[in-house]
Tab-separated table of C-alpha atoms and ligand atoms in Angstrom:
chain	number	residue	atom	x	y	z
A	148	UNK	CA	-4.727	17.321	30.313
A	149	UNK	CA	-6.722	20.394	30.869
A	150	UNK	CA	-8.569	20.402	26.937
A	151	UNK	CA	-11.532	22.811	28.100
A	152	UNK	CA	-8.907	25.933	28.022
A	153	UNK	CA	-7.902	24.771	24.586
A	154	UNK	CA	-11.587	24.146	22.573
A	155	UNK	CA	-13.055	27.696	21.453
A	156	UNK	CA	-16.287	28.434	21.141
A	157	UNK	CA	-18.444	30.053	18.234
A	158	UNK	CA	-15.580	29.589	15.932
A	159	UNK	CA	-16.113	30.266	12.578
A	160	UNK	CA	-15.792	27.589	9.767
A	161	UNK	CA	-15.731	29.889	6.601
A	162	UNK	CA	-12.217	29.259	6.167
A	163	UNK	CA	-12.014	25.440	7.099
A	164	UNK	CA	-14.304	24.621	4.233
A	165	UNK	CA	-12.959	25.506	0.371
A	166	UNK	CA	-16.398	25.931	-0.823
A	167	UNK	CA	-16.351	29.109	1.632
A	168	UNK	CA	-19.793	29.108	2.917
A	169	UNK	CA	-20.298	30.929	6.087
A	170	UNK	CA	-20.849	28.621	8.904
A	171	UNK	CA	-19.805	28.479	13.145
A	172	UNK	CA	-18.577	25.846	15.422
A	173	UNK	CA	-20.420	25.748	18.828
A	174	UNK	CA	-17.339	24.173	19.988
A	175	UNK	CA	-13.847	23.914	17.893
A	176	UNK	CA	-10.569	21.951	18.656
A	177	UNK	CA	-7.400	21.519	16.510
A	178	UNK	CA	-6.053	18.181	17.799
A	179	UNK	CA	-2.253	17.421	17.650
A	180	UNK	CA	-1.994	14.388	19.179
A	181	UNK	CA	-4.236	11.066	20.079
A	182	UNK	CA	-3.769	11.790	23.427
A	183	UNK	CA	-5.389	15.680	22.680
A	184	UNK	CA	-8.073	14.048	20.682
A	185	UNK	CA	-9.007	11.507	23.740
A	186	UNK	CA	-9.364	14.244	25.783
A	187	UNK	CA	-11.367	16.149	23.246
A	188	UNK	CA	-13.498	13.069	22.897
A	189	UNK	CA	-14.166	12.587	26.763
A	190	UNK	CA	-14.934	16.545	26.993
A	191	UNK	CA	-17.647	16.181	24.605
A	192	UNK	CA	-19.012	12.702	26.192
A	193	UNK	CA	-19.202	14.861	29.809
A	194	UNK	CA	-21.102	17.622	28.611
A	195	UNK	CA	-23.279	15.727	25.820
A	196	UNK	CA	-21.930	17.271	22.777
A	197	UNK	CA	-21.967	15.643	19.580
A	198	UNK	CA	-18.698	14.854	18.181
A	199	UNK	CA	-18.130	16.023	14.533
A	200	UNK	CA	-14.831	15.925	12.705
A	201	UNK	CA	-13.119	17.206	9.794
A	202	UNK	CA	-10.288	17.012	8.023
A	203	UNK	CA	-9.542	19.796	5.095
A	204	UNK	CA	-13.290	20.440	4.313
A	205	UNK	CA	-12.388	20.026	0.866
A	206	UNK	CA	-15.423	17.406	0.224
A	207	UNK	CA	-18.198	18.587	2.718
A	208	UNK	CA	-21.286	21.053	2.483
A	209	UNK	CA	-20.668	22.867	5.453
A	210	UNK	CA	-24.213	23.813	7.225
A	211	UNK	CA	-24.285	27.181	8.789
A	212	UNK	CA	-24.511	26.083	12.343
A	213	UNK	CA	-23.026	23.570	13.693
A	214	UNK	CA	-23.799	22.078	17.170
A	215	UNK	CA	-21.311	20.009	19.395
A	216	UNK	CA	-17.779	19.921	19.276
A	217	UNK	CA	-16.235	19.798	15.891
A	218	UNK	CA	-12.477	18.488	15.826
A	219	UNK	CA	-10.084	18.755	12.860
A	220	UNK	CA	-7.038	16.362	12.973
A	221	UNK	CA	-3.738	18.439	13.104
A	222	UNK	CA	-1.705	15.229	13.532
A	223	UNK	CA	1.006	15.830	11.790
A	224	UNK	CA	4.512	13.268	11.004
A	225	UNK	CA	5.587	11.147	7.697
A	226	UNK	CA	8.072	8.412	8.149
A	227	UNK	CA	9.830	5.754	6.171
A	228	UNK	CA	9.163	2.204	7.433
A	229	UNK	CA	10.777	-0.781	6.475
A	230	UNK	CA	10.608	-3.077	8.668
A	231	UNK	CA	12.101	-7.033	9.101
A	232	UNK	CA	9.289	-8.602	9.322
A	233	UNK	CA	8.219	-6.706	5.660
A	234	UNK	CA	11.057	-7.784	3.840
A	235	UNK	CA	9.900	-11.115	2.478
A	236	UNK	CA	6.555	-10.126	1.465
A	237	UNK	CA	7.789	-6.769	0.341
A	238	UNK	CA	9.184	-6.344	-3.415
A	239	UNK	CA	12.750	-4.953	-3.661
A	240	UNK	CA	11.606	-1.642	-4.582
A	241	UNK	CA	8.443	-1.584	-1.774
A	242	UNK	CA	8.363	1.284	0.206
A	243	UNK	CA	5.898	1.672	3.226
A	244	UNK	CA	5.667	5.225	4.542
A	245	UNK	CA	3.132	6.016	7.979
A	246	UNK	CA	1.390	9.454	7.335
A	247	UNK	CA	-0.512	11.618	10.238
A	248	UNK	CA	-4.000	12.218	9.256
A	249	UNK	CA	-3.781	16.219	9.719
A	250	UNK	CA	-0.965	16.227	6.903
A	251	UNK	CA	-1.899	18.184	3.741
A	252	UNK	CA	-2.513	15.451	0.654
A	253	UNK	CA	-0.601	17.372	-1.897
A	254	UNK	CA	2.037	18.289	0.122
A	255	UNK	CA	2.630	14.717	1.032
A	256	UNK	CA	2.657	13.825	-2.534
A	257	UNK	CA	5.401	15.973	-3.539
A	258	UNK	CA	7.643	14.960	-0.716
A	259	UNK	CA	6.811	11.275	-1.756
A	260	UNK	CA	8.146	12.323	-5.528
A	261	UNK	CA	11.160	14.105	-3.701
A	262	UNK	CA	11.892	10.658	-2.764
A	263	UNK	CA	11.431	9.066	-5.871
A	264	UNK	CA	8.289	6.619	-4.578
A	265	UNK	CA	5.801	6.508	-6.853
A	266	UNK	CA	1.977	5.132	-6.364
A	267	UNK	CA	0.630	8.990	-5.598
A	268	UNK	CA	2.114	10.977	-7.999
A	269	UNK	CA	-1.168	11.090	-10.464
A	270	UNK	CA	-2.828	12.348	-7.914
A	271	UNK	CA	-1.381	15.781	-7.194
A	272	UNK	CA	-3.069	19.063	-6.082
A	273	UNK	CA	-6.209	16.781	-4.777
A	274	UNK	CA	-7.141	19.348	-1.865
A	275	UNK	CA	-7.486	18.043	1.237
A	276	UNK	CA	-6.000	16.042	4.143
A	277	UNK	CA	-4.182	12.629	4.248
A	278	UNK	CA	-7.013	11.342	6.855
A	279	UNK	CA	-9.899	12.205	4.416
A	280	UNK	CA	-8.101	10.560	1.605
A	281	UNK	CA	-9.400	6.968	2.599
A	282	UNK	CA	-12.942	7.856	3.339
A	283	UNK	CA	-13.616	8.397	0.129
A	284	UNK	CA	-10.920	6.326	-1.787
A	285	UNK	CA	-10.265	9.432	-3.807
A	286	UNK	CA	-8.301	9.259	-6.979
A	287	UNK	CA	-7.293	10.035	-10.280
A	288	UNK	CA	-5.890	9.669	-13.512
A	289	UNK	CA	-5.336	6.107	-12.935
A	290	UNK	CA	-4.315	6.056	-9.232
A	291	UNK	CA	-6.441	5.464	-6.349
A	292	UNK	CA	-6.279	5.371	-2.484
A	293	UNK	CA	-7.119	1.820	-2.246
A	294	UNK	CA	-3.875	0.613	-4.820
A	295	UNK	CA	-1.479	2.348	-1.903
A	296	UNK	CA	-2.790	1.725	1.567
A	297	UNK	CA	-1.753	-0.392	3.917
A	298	UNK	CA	-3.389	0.112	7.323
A	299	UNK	CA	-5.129	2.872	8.574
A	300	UNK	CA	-5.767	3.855	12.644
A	301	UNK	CA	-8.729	5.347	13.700
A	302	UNK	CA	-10.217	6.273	17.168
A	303	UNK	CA	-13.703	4.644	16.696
A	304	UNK	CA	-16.465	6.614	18.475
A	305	UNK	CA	-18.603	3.626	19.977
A	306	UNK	CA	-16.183	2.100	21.856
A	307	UNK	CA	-13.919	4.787	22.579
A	308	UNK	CA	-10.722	2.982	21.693
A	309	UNK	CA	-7.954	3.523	18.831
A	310	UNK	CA	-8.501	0.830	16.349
A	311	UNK	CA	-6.445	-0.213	12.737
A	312	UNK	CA	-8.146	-1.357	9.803
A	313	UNK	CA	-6.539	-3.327	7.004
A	314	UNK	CA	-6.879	-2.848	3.547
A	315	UNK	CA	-9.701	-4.886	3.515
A	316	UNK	CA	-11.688	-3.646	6.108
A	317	UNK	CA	-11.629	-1.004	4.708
A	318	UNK	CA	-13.939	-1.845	2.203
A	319	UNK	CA	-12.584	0.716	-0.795
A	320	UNK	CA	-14.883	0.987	-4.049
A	321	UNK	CA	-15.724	3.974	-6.530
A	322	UNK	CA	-15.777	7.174	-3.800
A	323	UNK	CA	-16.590	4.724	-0.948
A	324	UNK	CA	-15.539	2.989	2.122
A	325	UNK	CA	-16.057	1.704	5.197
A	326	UNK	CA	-15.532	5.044	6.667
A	327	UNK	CA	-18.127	6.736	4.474
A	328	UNK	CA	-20.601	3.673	4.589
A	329	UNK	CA	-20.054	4.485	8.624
A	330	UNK	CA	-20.231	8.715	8.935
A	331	UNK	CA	-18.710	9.970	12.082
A	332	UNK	CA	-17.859	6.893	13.589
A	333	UNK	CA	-14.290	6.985	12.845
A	334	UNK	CA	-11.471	9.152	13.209
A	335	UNK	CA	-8.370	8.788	11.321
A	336	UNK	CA	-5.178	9.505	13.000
A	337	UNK	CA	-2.481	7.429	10.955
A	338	UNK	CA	-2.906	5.848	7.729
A	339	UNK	CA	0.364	3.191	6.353
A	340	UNK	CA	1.178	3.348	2.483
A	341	UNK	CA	3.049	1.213	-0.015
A	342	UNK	CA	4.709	2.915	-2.501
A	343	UNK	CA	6.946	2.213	-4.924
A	344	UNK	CA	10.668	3.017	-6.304
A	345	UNK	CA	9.772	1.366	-10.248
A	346	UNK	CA	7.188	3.481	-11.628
A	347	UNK	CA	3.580	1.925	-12.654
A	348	UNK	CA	2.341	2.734	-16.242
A	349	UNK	CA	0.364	5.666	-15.055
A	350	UNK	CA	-0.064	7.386	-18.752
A	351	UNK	CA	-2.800	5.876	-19.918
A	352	UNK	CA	-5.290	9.193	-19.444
A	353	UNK	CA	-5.578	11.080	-22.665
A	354	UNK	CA	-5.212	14.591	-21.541
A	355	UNK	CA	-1.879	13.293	-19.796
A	356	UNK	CA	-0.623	11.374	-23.130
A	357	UNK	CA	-1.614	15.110	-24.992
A	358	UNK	CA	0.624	16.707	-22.466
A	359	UNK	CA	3.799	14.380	-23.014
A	360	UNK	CA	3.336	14.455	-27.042
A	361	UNK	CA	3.133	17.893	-26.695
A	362	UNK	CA	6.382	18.234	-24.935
A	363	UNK	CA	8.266	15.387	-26.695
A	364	UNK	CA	8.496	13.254	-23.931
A	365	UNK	CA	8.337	9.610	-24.217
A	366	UNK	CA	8.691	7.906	-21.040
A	367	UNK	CA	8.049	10.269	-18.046
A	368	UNK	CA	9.670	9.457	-14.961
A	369	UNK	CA	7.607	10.200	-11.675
A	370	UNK	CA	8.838	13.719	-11.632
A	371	UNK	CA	7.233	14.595	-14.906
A	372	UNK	CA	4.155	12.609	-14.006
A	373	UNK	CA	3.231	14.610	-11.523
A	374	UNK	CA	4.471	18.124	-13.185
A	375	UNK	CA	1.639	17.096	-15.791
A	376	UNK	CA	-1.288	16.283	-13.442
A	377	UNK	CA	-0.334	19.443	-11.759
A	378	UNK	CA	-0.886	21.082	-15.299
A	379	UNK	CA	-3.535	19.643	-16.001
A	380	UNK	CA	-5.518	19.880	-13.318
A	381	UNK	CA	-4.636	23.470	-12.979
A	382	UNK	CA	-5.823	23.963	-16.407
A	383	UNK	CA	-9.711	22.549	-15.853
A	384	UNK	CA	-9.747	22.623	-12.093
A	385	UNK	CA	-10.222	25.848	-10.189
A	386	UNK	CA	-7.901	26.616	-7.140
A	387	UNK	CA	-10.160	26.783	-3.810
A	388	UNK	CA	-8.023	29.122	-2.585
A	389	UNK	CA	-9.140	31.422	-5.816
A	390	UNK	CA	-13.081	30.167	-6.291
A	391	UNK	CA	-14.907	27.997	-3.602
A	392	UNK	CA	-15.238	24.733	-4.916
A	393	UNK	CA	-15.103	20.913	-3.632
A	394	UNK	CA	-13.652	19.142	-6.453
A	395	UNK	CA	-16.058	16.547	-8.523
A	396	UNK	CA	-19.374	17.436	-7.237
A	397	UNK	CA	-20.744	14.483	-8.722
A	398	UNK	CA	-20.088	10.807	-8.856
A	399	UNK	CA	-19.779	9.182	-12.274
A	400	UNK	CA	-22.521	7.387	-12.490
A	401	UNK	CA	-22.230	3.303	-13.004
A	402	UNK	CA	-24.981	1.893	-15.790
A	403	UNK	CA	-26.097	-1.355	-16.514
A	404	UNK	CA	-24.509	-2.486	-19.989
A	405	UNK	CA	-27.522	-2.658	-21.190
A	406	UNK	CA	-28.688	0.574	-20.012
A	407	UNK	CA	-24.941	2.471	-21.893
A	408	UNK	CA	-26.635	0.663	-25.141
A	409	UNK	CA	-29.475	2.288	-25.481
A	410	UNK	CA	-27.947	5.543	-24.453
A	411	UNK	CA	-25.140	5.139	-26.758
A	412	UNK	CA	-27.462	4.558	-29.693
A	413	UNK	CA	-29.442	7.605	-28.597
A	414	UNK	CA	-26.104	9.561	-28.081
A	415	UNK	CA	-23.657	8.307	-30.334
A	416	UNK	CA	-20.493	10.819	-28.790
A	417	UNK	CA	-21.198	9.223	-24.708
A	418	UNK	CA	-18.256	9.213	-22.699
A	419	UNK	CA	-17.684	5.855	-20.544
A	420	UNK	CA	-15.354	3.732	-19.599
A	421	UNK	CA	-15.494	-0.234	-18.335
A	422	UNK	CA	-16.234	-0.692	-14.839
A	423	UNK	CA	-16.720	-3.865	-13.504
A	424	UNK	CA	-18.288	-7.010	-15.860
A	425	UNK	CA	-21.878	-5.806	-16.994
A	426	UNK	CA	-21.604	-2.443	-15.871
A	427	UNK	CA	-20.174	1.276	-17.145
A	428	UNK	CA	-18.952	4.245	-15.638
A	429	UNK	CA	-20.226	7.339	-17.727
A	430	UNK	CA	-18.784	10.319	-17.473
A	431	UNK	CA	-21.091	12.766	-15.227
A	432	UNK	CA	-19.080	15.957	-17.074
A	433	UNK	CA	-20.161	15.187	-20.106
A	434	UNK	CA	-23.771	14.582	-18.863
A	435	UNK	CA	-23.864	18.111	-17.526
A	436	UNK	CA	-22.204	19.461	-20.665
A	437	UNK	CA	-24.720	18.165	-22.856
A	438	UNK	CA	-27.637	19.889	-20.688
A	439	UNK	CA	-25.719	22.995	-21.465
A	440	UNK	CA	-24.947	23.756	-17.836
A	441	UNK	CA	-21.053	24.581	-18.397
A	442	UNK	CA	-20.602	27.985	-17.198
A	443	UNK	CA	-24.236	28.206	-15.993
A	444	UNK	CA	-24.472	30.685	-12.665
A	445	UNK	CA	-27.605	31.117	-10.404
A	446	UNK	CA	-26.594	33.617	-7.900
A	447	UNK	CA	-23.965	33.093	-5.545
A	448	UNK	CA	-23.015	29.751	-7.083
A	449	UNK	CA	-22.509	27.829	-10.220
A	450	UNK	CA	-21.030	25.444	-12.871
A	451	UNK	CA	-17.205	25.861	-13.356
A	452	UNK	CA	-16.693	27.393	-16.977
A	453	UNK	CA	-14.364	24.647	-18.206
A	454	UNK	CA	-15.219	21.387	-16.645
A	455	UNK	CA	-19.156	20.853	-15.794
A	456	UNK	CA	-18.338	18.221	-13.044
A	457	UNK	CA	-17.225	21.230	-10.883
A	458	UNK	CA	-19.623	23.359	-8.847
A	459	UNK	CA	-18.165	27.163	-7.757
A	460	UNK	CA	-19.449	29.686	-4.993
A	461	UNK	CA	-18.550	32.961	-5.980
A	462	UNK	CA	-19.316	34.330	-2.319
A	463	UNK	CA	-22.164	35.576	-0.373
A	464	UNK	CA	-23.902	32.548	-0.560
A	465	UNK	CA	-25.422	29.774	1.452
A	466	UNK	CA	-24.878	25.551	0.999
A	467	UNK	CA	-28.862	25.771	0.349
A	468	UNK	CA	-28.159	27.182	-3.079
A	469	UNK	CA	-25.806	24.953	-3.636
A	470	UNK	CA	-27.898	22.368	-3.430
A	471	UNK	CA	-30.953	23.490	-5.371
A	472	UNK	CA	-28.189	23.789	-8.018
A	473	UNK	CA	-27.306	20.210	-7.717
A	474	UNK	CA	-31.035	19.039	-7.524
A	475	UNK	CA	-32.066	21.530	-10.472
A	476	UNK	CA	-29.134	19.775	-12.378
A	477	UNK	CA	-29.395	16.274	-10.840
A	478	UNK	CA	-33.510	16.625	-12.392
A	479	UNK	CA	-32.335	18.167	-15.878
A	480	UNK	CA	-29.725	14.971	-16.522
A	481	UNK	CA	-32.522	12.771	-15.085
A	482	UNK	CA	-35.519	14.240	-17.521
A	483	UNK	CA	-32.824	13.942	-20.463
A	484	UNK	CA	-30.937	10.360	-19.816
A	485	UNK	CA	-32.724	9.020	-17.204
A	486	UNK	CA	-29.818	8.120	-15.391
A	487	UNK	CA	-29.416	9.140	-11.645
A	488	UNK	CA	-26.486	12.378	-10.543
A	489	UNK	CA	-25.210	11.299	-6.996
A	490	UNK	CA	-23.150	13.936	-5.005
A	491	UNK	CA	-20.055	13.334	-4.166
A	492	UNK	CA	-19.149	15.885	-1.451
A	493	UNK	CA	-20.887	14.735	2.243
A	494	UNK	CA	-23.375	16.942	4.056
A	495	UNK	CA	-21.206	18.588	7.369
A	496	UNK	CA	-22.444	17.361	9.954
A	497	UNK	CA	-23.809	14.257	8.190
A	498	UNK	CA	-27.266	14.351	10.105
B	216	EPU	N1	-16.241	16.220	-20.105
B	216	EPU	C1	-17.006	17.022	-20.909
B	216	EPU	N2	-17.413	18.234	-20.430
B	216	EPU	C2	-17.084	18.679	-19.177
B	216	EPU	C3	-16.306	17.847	-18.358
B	216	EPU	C4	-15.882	16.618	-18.849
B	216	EPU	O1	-17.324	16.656	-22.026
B	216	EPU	O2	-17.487	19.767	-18.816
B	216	EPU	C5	-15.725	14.948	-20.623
B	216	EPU	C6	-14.217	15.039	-20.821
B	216	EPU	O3	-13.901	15.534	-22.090
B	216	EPU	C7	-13.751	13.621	-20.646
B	216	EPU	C8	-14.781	13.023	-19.699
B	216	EPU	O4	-15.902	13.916	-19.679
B	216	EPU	O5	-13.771	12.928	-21.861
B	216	EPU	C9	-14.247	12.818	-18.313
B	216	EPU	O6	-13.742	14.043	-17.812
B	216	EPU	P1	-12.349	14.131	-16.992
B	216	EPU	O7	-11.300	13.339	-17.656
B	216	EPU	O8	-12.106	15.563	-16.680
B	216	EPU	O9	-12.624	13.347	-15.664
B	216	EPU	P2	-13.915	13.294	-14.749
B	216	EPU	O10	-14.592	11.980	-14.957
B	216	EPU	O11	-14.689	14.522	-14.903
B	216	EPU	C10	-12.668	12.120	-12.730
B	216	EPU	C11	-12.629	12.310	-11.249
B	216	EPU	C12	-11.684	13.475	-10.917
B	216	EPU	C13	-10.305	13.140	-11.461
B	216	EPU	C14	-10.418	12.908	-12.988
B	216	EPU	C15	-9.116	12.446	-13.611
B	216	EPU	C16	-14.792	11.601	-10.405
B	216	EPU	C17	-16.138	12.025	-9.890
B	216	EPU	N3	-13.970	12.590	-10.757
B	216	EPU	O12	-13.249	13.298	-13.288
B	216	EPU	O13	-11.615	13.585	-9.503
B	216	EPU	O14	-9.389	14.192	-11.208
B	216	EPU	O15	-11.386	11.853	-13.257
B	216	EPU	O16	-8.842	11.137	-13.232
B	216	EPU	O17	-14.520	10.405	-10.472
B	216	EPU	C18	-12.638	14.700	-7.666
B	216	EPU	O18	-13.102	13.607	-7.329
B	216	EPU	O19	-12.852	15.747	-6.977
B	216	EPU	C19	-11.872	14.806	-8.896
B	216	EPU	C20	-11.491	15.979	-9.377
């Protein structure tokens, strides 16, 4: 396969990133296949380029140059798989479906709905790609990555070879995974999920119950589920495609019981919720709230006017301010509740 005539060179990344900073590819290849992305791979390896992928840029800081051959995963396909051998450990209603990692989340979602499988449907209009999805186990209002996969495949860098990774290995928690814990090392081709014909009880999220009681609706079926998150989110979350943004900028951050105590005492209206025994998840919007950043803007960039979680770059700007935004708010929420602000979008390229 002759990949040189393919890759371009100085190709600009403005577009491939939704927080729209300026930035350029020394190399740049769309890959459509494994086979493509071998050859990619071994192009790189023979002219001692550094191999840097990405997937919808929805979750990276995108630096303004950046060396070595960057792939993005075009690998496109969804499938319904059932197969024999499933059956038995497979409920009734089980569905497994094989996505290609180039495949645009939300788009998959809706097709899932169009089916009637449910397991995704709460977590409409997350931007991005389906290979990016298990890196950082995203999720929301109830539904996460790790609930629904199966298997992913992944060419791993080190030894050159395609491998798959069970649910296990893939070590999902909060935002993390083996694929995060490991940056660059793999790169996600396929990923295998198990959804559902019966729907879970998804509805547990108050700004989804406000929704439903709004519209007199009792028990949503999938359909409706995911009409609301769409709602929802498009109420408090700004469209990239409008304002450059990358979701949650911010982790919430998990607290010692203990520690939620004292703060609650201190700050009697703290959001949190239960994470795991002796620990709390508080919510990192509120934080920023309370330090009166909502709507805050310092240049080029800023907090998102109606959910502080969210930073925006209006345009013209750079990932540096960006990130003396985060640190100037990551100190204020640290001099006020002494509690920690870890990003949640992942430097591009990592080092
Ligand atoms: N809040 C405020 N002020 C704000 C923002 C939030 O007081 O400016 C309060 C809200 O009123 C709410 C609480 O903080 O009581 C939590 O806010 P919200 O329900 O909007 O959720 P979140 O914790 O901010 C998380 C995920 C989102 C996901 C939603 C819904 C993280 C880092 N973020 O946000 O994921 O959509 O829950 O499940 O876990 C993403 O990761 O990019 C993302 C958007």
């Amino acid at each position: 396969m002759n990949i040189e005539k393919k890759i371009l060179k100085n190709h600009s990344l403005k577009t491939s990133n939704t927080l729209g900073f300026p930035a350029s590819a020394e190399y740049f290849l769309a890959v459509k296949s494994e086979s493509e992305l071998e050859a990619a791979v071994d192009f790189a390896k023979q002219n001692k380029l550094s191999v840097r992928v990405l997937g919808g840029g929805s979750n990276v800081l995108m630096a303004p140059q950046v060396d070595g051959l960057v792939i993005r995963i075009d690998i496109m396909g969804k499938r319904i798989i059932q197969t024999n051998a499933e059956a038995d450990i497979l409920s009734k209603e089980a569905v497994s479906i094989v996505v290609g990692g180039g495949e645009n989340w939300h788009a998959t979602v809706e097709w899932c709905v169009a089916q009637g499988l449910s397991g995704m449907e709460s977590m409409a209009l997350i931007p991005g790609r389906m290979g990016a999805a298990p890196v950082q186990n995203i999720g929301a209002y109830g539904q996460e990555m790790k609930d629904i996969v199966v298997k992913v495949r992944a060419y791993h860098l080190e030894t050159c070879a395609f491998v798959v990774l069970s649910k296990g290995e893939c070590r999902f928690a909060y935002r993390d995974s083996t694929f995060k814990q490991a940056p660059g090392q793999y790169i996600i081709t396929e990923v295998e999920l198990r959804l559902s014909r019966h729907q879970d009880d998804n509805v547990r999220y108050a700004a989804l119950q406000s929704y439903f009681a709004h519209k007199g609706i009792n028990q949503p079926n999938i359909k409706q589920v995911f009409d609301a998150v769409c709602a929802v989110r498009r109420s408090k979350l700004p469209d990239p495609e409008v304002l450059g943004n990358a979701g949650s900028f911010f982790k919430n951050p998990v607290v010692t019981l203990a520690q939620f105590q004292k703060l609650k005492q201190q700050w009697p209206d703290l959001i949190a919720y239960s994470e795991s025994e002796g620990y709390m998840k508080l919510a990192a919007g509120w934080l920023i709230d309370q330090c009166d950043w909502k709507g805050k803007r310092a240049g080029c960039v800023g907090v998102y006017e109606k959910q502080a979680l969210v930073l925006v770059h209006f345009g013209g700007g750079q990932r540096e301010d960006l990130l003396q935004l985060a640190k100037d708010i990551q100190d204020s929420i640290f001099t006020t509740f002494r509690v920690q602000l870890e990003m949640e979008p992942q430097l591009f390229p990592t080092a």
